[in-house]
XYZ file of N, CA, C and O in Angstrom:
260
model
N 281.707 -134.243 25.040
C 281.393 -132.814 25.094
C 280.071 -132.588 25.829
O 279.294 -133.520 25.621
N 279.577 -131.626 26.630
C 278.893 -130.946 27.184
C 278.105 -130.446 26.395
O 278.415 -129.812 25.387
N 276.633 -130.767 26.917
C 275.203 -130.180 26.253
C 274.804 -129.488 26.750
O 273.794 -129.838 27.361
N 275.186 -128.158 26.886
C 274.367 -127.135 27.718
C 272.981 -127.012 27.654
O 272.294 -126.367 28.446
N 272.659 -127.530 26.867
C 270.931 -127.520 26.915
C 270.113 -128.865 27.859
O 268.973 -129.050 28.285
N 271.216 -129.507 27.880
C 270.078 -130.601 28.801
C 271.150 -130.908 30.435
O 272.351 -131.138 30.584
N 270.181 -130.787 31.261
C 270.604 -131.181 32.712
C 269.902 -131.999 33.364
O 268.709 -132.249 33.194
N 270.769 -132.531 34.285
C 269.630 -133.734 35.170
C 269.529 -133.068 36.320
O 270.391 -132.373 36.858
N 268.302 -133.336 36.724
C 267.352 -133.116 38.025
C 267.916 -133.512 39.243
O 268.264 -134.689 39.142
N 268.134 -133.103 40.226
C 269.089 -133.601 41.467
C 267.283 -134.474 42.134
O 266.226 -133.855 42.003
N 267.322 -135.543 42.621
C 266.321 -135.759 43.434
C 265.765 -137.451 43.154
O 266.401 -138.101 42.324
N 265.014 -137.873 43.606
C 264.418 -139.105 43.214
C 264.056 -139.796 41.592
O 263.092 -139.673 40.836
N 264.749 -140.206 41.550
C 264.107 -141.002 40.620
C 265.277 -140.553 38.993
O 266.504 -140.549 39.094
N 264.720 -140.305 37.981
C 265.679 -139.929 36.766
C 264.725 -138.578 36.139
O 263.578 -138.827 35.768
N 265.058 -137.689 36.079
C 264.691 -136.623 36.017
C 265.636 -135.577 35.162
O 266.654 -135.122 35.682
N 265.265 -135.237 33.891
C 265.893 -134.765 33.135
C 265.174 -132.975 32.360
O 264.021 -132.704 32.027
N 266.142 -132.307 32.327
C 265.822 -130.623 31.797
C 266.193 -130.664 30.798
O 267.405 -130.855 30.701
N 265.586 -130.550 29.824
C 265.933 -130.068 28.461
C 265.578 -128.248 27.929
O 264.485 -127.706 28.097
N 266.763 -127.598 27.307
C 266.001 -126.039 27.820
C 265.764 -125.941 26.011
O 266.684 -126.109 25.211
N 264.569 -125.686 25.694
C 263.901 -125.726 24.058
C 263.874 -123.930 23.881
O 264.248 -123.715 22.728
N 263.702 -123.164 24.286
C 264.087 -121.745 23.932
C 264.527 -120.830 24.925
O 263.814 -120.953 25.921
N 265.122 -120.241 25.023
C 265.672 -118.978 25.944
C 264.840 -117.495 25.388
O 264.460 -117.202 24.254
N 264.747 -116.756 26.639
C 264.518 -115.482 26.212
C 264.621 -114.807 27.363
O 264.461 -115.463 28.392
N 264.910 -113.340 27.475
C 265.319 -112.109 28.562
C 264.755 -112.614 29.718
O 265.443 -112.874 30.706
N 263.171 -112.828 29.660
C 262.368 -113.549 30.522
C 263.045 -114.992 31.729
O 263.169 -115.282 32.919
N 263.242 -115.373 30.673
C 263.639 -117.018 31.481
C 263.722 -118.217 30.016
O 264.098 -117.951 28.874
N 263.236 -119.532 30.552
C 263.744 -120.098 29.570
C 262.055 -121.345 28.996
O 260.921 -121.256 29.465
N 262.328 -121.906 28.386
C 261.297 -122.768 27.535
C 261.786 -124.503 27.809
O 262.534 -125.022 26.980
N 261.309 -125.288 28.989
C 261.685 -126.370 28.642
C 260.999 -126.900 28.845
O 259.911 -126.472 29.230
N 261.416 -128.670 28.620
C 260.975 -129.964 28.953
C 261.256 -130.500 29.415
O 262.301 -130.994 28.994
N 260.765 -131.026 30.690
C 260.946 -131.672 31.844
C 260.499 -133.343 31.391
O 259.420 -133.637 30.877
N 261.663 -134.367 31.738
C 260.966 -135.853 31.153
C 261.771 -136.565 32.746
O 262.863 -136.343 33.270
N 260.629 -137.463 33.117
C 260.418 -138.299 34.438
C 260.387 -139.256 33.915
O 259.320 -139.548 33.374
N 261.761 -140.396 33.800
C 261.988 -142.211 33.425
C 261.262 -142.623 34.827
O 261.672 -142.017 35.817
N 260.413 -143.416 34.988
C 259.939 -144.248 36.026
C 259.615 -145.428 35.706
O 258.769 -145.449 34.811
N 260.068 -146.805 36.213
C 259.950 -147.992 35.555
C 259.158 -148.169 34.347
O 257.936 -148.307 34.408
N 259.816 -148.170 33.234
C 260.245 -148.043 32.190
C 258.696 -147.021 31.462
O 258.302 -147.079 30.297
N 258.266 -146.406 32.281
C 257.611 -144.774 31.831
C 258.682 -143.739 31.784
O 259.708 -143.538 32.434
N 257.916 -142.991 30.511
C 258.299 -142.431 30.418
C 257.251 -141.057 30.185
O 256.343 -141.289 29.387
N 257.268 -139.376 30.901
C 256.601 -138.565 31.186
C 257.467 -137.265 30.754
O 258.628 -136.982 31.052
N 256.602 -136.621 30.019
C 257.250 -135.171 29.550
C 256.174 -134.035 29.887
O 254.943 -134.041 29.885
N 257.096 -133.094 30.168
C 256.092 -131.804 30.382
C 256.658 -130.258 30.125
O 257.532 -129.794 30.857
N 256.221 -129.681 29.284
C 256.308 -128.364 28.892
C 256.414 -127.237 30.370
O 255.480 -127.269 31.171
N 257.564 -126.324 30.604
C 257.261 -125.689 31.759
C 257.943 -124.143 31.032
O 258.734 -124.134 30.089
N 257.498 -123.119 31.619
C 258.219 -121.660 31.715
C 259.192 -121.736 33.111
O 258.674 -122.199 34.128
N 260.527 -121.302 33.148
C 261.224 -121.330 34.071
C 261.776 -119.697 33.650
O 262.251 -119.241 32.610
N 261.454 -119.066 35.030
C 261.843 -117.497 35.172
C 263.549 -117.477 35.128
O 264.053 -118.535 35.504
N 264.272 -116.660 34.815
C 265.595 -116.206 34.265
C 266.166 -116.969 36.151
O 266.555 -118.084 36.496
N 266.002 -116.085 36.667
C 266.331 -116.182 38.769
C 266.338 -117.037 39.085
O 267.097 -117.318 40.012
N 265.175 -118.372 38.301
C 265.042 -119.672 39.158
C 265.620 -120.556 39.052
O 266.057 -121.345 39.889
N 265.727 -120.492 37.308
C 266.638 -121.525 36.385
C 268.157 -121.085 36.996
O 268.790 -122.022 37.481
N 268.798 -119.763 37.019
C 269.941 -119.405 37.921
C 270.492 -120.123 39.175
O 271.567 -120.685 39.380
N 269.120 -119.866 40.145
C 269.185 -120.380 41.268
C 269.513 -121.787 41.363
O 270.383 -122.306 42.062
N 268.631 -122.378 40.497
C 269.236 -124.556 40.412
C 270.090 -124.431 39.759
O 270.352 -125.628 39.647
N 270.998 -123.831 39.030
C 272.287 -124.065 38.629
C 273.239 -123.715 39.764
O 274.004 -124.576 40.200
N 273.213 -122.203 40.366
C 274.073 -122.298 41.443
C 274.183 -123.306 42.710
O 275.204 -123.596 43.333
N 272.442 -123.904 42.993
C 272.607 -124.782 44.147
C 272.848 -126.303 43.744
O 272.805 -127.179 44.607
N 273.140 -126.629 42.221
C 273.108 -128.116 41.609
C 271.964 -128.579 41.927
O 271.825 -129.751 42.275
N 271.229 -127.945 41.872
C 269.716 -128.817 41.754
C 269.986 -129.424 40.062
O 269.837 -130.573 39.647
N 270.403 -128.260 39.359
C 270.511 -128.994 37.923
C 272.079 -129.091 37.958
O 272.924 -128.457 38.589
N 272.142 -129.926 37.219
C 273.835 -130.182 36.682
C 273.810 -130.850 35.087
O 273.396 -131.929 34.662
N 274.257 -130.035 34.630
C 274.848 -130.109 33.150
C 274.985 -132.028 32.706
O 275.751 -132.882 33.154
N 274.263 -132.089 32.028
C 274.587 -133.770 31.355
C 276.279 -133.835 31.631
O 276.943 -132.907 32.094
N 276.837 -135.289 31.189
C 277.954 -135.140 31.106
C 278.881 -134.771 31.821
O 280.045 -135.087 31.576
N 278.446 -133.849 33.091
C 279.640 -133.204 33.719
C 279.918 -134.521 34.768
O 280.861 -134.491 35.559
């Protein structure tokens, strides 16, 4: 089954979206960067349009799919 809350990052390396709250605004996540065997997390605000926008262009894609 499909986790709509977490997507991977299209681009170098392993790059993962986790979305921790939604609101009208946009959304609440955590961004985590695997890099030989680091591991890096970071708190971001993503506007409603932008988070949209990497879903329509697969910048993000749904875990699992």
């Amino acid at each position: 089954m499909k986790n709509k809350n977490e997507y991977r990052i299209k681009g170098a390396g392993e790059q993962y979206l986790k979305v921790t709250k939604e609101t009208q605004k946009g959304f609440s996540v955590v961004i985590t960067k695997v890099e030989s065997g680091w591991k890096e997390e970071k708190k971001e605000f993503l506007p409603r349009s932008l988070f949209e926008t990497c879903l329509r262009t697969d910048y993000l894609t749904p875990l699992g799919a």
